[in-house]
Amino acid sequence: MNIIQQLITAAHSAPSADNSQPWHFDWDGTRLTVKYDSERVAGKTFPPESQATLLSIGGSIENICTLLHSYGLEPSVHWPPASGDTCPYYAQISFTQTSAKASALDSDTLKTILNRHTNRFPYQKEPLKHSAQQSIETLSCGNARLLFIEERDQRNGLWELVKSATEIRFQTKEVHEWLGASLRFKKDSVKNSDGLDIDTLGLPPGGSLMLRGISNWNRMKWLNKLGIYKLLAKIDSAPVRQAPAIIAIVGQNNRQGAIEAGRLLVRCWNALNAQGLAVHPYYVVSDQINRLQEGTVPKELTDQAQQIQQKCNGIFQLADSETLYMLLRTGYPKKEKPPRSARLPLEQVFSDHSKA
């Protein structure tokens, strides 16, 4: 595996919303260009300039730069002069020694990057070792920073936020349909190599059948009249309340801020997994706050979303220019090797134009 293949492998292993893998990478012999794969994912997941997509792109850029540094190569990241849906790329990355080669078997950094994974299963109650907290609490990227939360009352406050935001999610048609479309039951997971493999969700017995049943929005809308969204939100958010620790990623509320937050997210996540800690991301609070700002929260749920935003600003003491990007549940896993969702083959996310 040459260095370009390793870089693409590292970039492609970054986390993405519902495992949508929205990126495409072009290599021209000098620069590696990171783009949105409109042909493959447009209309199926978050748009190219959405907060969730920018977080994913930031994570892929972080993995590229981290791997280059581990080989003694200095990355140079060129950002586009303008942004927006018409922007042809997110970043172009070049480095000094394009002929350098390394073996994936000899790269501890690549192993660490590829080891990053989501664990939605139960965690042990044991608090994090002080050394683990020390290893991440000073991490930052640009203006993005993280907060480490262990105190019970604060964790309960975050649980309330997640529960309330999840109630909104289960009552929002667009979000619910996206989630339903991303679920991969056994046969689909192998065939598509994207989306959320049902086996990775840590569901209780019968959970798979329940998800199949509520995936239809018309059925879910009827069940919501009976209050099912409250029960589902309580179940979905319960792990936050039980977690030994929560990590919050915050940053500037703009395009570059989202990319920086994505880089910090992956930097932190890689470090936690490398120490044997499990990680479970919760984007639902950030998503509802972002949708509130975009005006896409259902009108009847706007007050609830505004309360979430106000509480979030207070808990994290956010400046006017800042926003919450992600919450991470972390702790020592009960299930050491949880199942992982599949990834698309590299040839579907990478184009090599260097030999054209």
C-alpha positions as MATLAB code, in Angstrom:
seq = 'MNIIQQLITAAHSAPSADNSQPWHFDWDGTRLTVKYDSERVAGKTFPPESQATLLSIGGSIENICTLLHSYGLEPSVHWPPASGDTCPYYAQISFTQTSAKASALDSDTLKTILNRHTNRFPYQKEPLKHSAQQSIETLSCGNARLLFIEERDQRNGLWELVKSATEIRFQTKEVHEWLGASLRFKKDSVKNSDGLDIDTLGLPPGGSLMLRGISNWNRMKWLNKLGIYKLLAKIDSAPVRQAPAIIAIVGQNNRQGAIEAGRLLVRCWNALNAQGLAVHPYYVVSDQINRLQEGTVPKELTDQAQQIQQKCNGIFQLADSETLYMLLRTGYPKKEKPPRSARLPLEQVFSDHSKA';
ca = [
       0.000    0.000    0.000;
       1.654    3.267   -1.080;
       1.386    6.483    0.863;
      -1.536    7.868   -1.166;
      -3.548    4.712   -0.595;
      -2.746    4.942    3.104;
      -3.861    8.566    3.222;
      -7.164    7.709    1.543;
      -7.651    4.739    3.864;
      -7.088    7.004    6.869;
      -9.362    9.753    5.553;
     -12.094    7.254    4.674;
     -12.090    5.893    8.235;
     -13.288    9.199    9.729;
     -16.750    9.231   11.336;
     -19.741   10.572    9.419;
     -23.419   11.158   10.135;
     -25.236    7.799   10.016;
     -22.110    6.353    8.349;
     -23.012    8.217    5.154;
     -19.344    8.650    4.090;
     -20.158   11.829    2.106;
     -16.631   12.466    0.808;
     -14.676   11.891   -2.359;
     -10.908   12.268   -2.714;
      -9.051   13.216   -5.915;
      -5.282   12.823   -6.340;
      -3.592   14.635   -9.248;
      -0.015   13.653   -8.456;
       0.596   16.788   -6.390;
      -2.512   17.574   -4.373;
      -5.183   15.563   -2.619;
      -8.566   17.272   -3.015;
     -11.381   16.637   -0.531;
     -14.866   17.020   -2.045;
     -18.531   16.222   -1.422;
     -19.750   13.230   -3.420;
     -22.950   14.802   -4.749;
     -23.568   12.031   -7.256;
     -23.602    9.357   -4.561;
     -25.079   11.030   -1.462;
     -27.025   14.161   -2.488;
     -30.549   13.987   -1.086;
     -29.702   10.930    1.008;
     -27.914   12.627    3.881;
     -26.943   16.108    5.084;
     -26.200   18.705    2.358;
     -22.587   19.662    1.512;
     -22.482   22.819    3.640;
     -24.396   21.434    6.609;
     -22.782   21.355   10.019;
     -22.836   17.548   10.185;
     -21.099   17.200    6.812;
     -18.436   19.768    7.706;
     -17.707   17.852   10.916;
     -17.146   14.693    8.866;
     -14.919   16.512    6.392;
     -12.897   17.978    9.250;
     -12.368   14.484   10.622;
     -11.100   13.176    7.296;
      -8.687   16.115    6.958;
      -7.431   15.484   10.489;
      -6.626   11.856    9.712;
      -4.750   12.843    6.542;
      -2.650   15.444    8.355;
      -1.993   13.179   11.337;
      -0.726   10.376    9.113;
       1.474   12.734    7.092;
       3.054   14.082   10.265;
       3.750   10.539   11.470;
       5.816    9.973    8.302;
       7.774   13.168    8.798;
       5.906   14.930    6.005;
       4.556   18.448    6.409;
       1.019   18.898    5.052;
       0.014   22.158    3.424;
      -3.757   22.682    3.492;
      -5.239   25.086    0.955;
      -8.755   26.270    1.724;
     -11.034   27.449   -1.115;
     -11.348   31.220   -1.599;
     -15.128   31.008   -1.210;
     -17.609   28.664    0.418;
     -21.154   27.591   -0.260;
     -22.964   24.884   -2.160;
     -21.209   25.877   -5.401;
     -17.703   25.510   -3.940;
     -15.998   22.625   -5.805;
     -13.977   21.362   -2.829;
     -13.397   21.664    0.914;
      -9.600   21.531    0.975;
      -6.577   20.681   -1.138;
      -3.690   19.046    0.694;
      -0.140   18.791   -0.599;
       3.067   17.632    1.061;
       6.758   17.803    0.365;
       7.755   14.220   -0.483;
       5.169   12.620   -2.746;
       7.492    9.693   -3.456;
       7.673    8.618    0.187;
       6.352    5.152    0.897;
       5.559    3.257    4.064;
       3.993   -0.041    4.987;
       0.627   -0.009    6.736;
       1.916   -2.874    8.897;
       4.669   -0.608   10.235;
       2.488    2.409   10.909;
       1.307    2.646   14.510;
      -0.427    5.898   13.634;
      -2.434    4.302   10.848;
      -3.377    1.456   13.180;
      -4.597    4.005   15.731;
      -6.640    5.818   13.089;
      -8.199    2.597   11.809;
      -8.927    1.455   15.365;
     -11.309    4.380   15.935;
     -14.839    3.057   16.261;
     -18.233    3.677   17.835;
     -19.377    1.601   20.793;
     -23.091    2.053   21.574;
     -23.160   -0.853   24.024;
     -23.147   -0.531   27.855;
     -20.033    0.742   29.650;
     -18.556   -0.111   33.019;
     -19.290    2.272   35.898;
     -15.590    2.721   36.640;
     -14.490    6.367   36.304;
     -11.815    7.244   33.788;
      -8.223    7.052   34.933;
      -6.690   10.433   35.625;
      -4.070    9.798   32.945;
      -6.819    9.305   30.348;
      -8.416   12.627   31.234;
      -5.045   14.377   31.177;
      -4.287   13.013   27.713;
      -7.269   14.765   26.133;
      -8.310   17.737   28.264;
      -5.722   20.069   26.716;
      -6.526   19.100   23.113;
      -7.731   21.858   20.799;
      -7.803   22.789   17.116;
      -7.935   26.418   16.083;
     -10.767   27.866   18.175;
     -12.374   24.480   18.838;
     -12.069   23.175   22.382;
     -13.397   20.372   24.523;
     -14.906   20.101   27.985;
     -14.607   17.010   30.175;
     -17.662   16.347   32.365;
     -17.737   13.773   35.173;
     -19.819   15.349   37.947;
     -23.182   13.595   38.359;
     -25.418   16.683   38.391;
     -23.802   17.999   35.211;
     -24.192   14.633   33.500;
     -27.853   14.579   34.507;
     -28.248   18.024   32.974;
     -26.761   16.774   29.714;
     -29.035   13.739   29.806;
     -32.052   16.055   30.026;
     -30.768   17.994   27.008;
     -30.234   14.831   24.964;
     -33.640   13.460   25.955;
     -35.434   16.678   25.005;
     -33.573   16.972   21.686;
     -34.329   13.327   20.899;
     -38.035   13.943   21.510;
     -37.892   16.611   18.802;
     -36.003   14.290   16.469;
     -38.647   11.568   16.712;
     -41.320   14.168   15.870;
     -39.529   15.622   12.829;
     -40.440   13.976    9.537;
     -37.270   14.838    7.603;
     -34.905   13.642   10.329;
     -36.920   10.516   11.022;
     -37.012    9.553    7.357;
     -33.265   10.112    6.998;
     -32.629    7.864    9.975;
     -34.974    5.205    8.636;
     -33.270    5.287    5.242;
     -29.828    4.931    6.838;
     -30.641    1.773    8.816;
     -29.111   -1.378    7.387;
     -30.592   -4.702    8.355;
     -28.453   -7.787    7.724;
     -28.739   -8.158    3.949;
     -28.647   -4.440    3.193;
     -25.540   -3.797    5.298;
     -23.394   -6.168    3.282;
     -24.757   -4.940   -0.035;
     -24.536   -1.182    0.514;
     -21.439   -0.823    2.751;
     -22.832    2.424    4.140;
     -25.480    3.425    6.664;
     -26.014    2.079   10.171;
     -25.715   -1.670   10.601;
     -28.495   -2.619   13.013;
     -26.084   -4.863   14.920;
     -23.981   -1.843   15.916;
     -26.800   -0.068   17.769;
     -26.725   -2.107   20.977;
     -30.482   -2.681   20.861;
     -32.353   -4.737   23.487;
     -34.156   -7.938   22.420;
     -36.873   -7.032   19.932;
     -35.267   -3.673   19.188;
     -34.647   -4.502   15.555;
     -38.296   -5.333   14.970;
     -39.329   -2.133   16.723;
     -37.083   -0.040   14.477;
     -38.531   -1.695   11.411;
     -41.994   -0.873   12.692;
     -41.390    2.822   13.332;
     -39.279    3.494   10.221;
     -42.461    4.374    8.342;
     -43.265    8.029    9.088;
     -47.043    7.683    8.824;
     -46.962    4.914   11.410;
     -44.597    6.896   13.614;
     -46.785   10.000   13.363;
     -49.760    7.998   14.602;
     -47.744    6.436   17.429;
     -46.498    9.876   18.455;
     -50.074   10.817   19.285;
     -49.855    8.110   21.947;
     -46.591    9.577   23.266;
     -44.224    6.950   21.840;
     -41.610    9.650   21.122;
     -41.204   10.240   24.862;
     -40.532    6.571   25.556;
     -38.097    6.257   22.658;
     -36.246    9.415   23.693;
     -35.930    8.147   27.257;
     -34.481    4.842   26.043;
     -32.173    6.464   23.503;
     -30.752    8.991   25.964;
     -30.394    6.669   28.986;
     -26.719    5.800   28.267;
     -25.783    9.474   28.695;
     -27.098    9.468   32.250;
     -25.223    6.254   33.040;
     -21.926    7.257   31.421;
     -18.823    7.694   33.606;
     -17.905   10.800   31.597;
     -19.148   13.058   28.811;
     -16.949   15.131   26.516;
     -18.328   18.190   24.752;
     -16.797   19.618   21.572;
     -17.480   23.331   21.087;
     -16.219   25.865   18.570;
     -16.964   28.892   16.433;
     -20.387   28.789   14.788;
     -19.250   29.044   11.169;
     -17.899   26.912    8.326;
     -14.282   26.879    9.448;
     -15.379   26.386   13.045;
     -17.266   23.228   12.079;
     -14.233   21.835   10.245;
     -12.001   22.626   13.236;
     -14.503   20.929   15.542;
     -14.472   17.868   13.267;
     -10.691   17.728   13.453;
     -10.735   18.020   17.236;
     -13.492   15.419   17.469;
     -11.401   12.828   15.629;
      -8.202   13.801   17.462;
      -9.935   13.212   20.790;
     -11.770   10.069   19.640;
      -8.594    8.452   18.291;
      -6.813    9.155   21.570;
      -9.622    7.681   23.687;
      -9.906    4.489   21.639;
      -6.112    4.087   21.714;
      -6.314    3.928   25.523;
      -8.995    1.247   25.483;
     -11.888    3.629   26.128;
     -15.214    3.299   24.340;
     -16.832    6.271   22.596;
     -20.440    6.912   21.563;
     -21.205   10.219   19.774;
     -24.432   12.147   20.349;
     -25.102   14.805   17.717;
     -28.803   15.221   18.438;
     -28.494   18.322   20.676;
     -26.227   20.113   18.210;
     -28.506   19.119   15.353;
     -31.620   20.614   16.944;
     -29.797   23.840   17.814;
     -28.508   24.084   14.256;
     -31.972   23.371   12.838;
     -33.413   26.037   15.108;
     -30.980   28.566   13.643;
     -31.876   27.430   10.116;
     -35.613   27.595   10.832;
     -36.266   23.913   10.076;
     -37.544   22.810   13.498;
     -41.312   22.099   13.313;
     -43.175   25.223   14.443;
     -44.890   23.489   17.349;
     -41.497   22.348   18.697;
     -39.640   25.655   18.364;
     -40.091   26.653   22.017;
     -38.651   23.336   23.153;
     -35.646   23.766   20.844;
     -35.090   27.315   22.126;
     -35.021   26.019   25.701;
     -32.417   23.439   24.675;
     -30.267   26.167   23.153;
     -30.533   28.400   26.227;
     -29.658   25.575   28.617;
     -26.786   24.507   26.391;
     -25.356   28.030   26.341;
     -25.484   28.123   30.130;
     -24.028   24.678   30.784;
     -21.044   25.204   28.482;
     -20.758   28.974   29.002;
     -20.709   29.522   25.259;
     -19.751   32.860   23.781;
     -22.203   34.422   21.326;
     -20.031   33.228   18.441;
     -19.746   29.633   19.727;
     -21.901   26.529   19.446;
     -21.942   22.947   20.684;
     -20.839   20.516   17.968;
     -20.848   17.113   19.648;
     -21.267   15.187   22.870;
     -19.245   12.008   23.408;
     -20.219    9.366   25.925;
     -17.047    7.624   27.052;
     -15.981    4.947   29.505;
     -14.447    1.498   29.740;
     -16.423   -0.946   27.585;
     -18.198   -4.075   28.712;
     -18.070   -5.302   25.106;
     -14.440   -5.009   24.000;
     -14.946   -5.536   20.260;
     -18.374   -4.248   19.224;
     -19.589   -4.852   15.659;
     -18.708   -2.093   13.224;
     -20.650   -0.747   10.249;
     -19.203   -1.516    6.823;
     -17.246    0.964    4.698;
     -17.478    1.582    1.001;
     -14.602    0.197   -1.098;
     -11.845    2.768   -1.640;
     -12.473    2.827   -5.387;
     -15.894    4.367   -4.717;
     -14.469    7.312   -2.778;
     -11.125    7.860   -4.544;
     -10.074    8.959   -8.039;
      -6.424    8.879   -9.128;
      -5.826   11.371  -11.935;
      -2.036   11.323  -11.624;
      -1.657    8.847  -14.492;
      -4.185   10.476  -16.804;
];
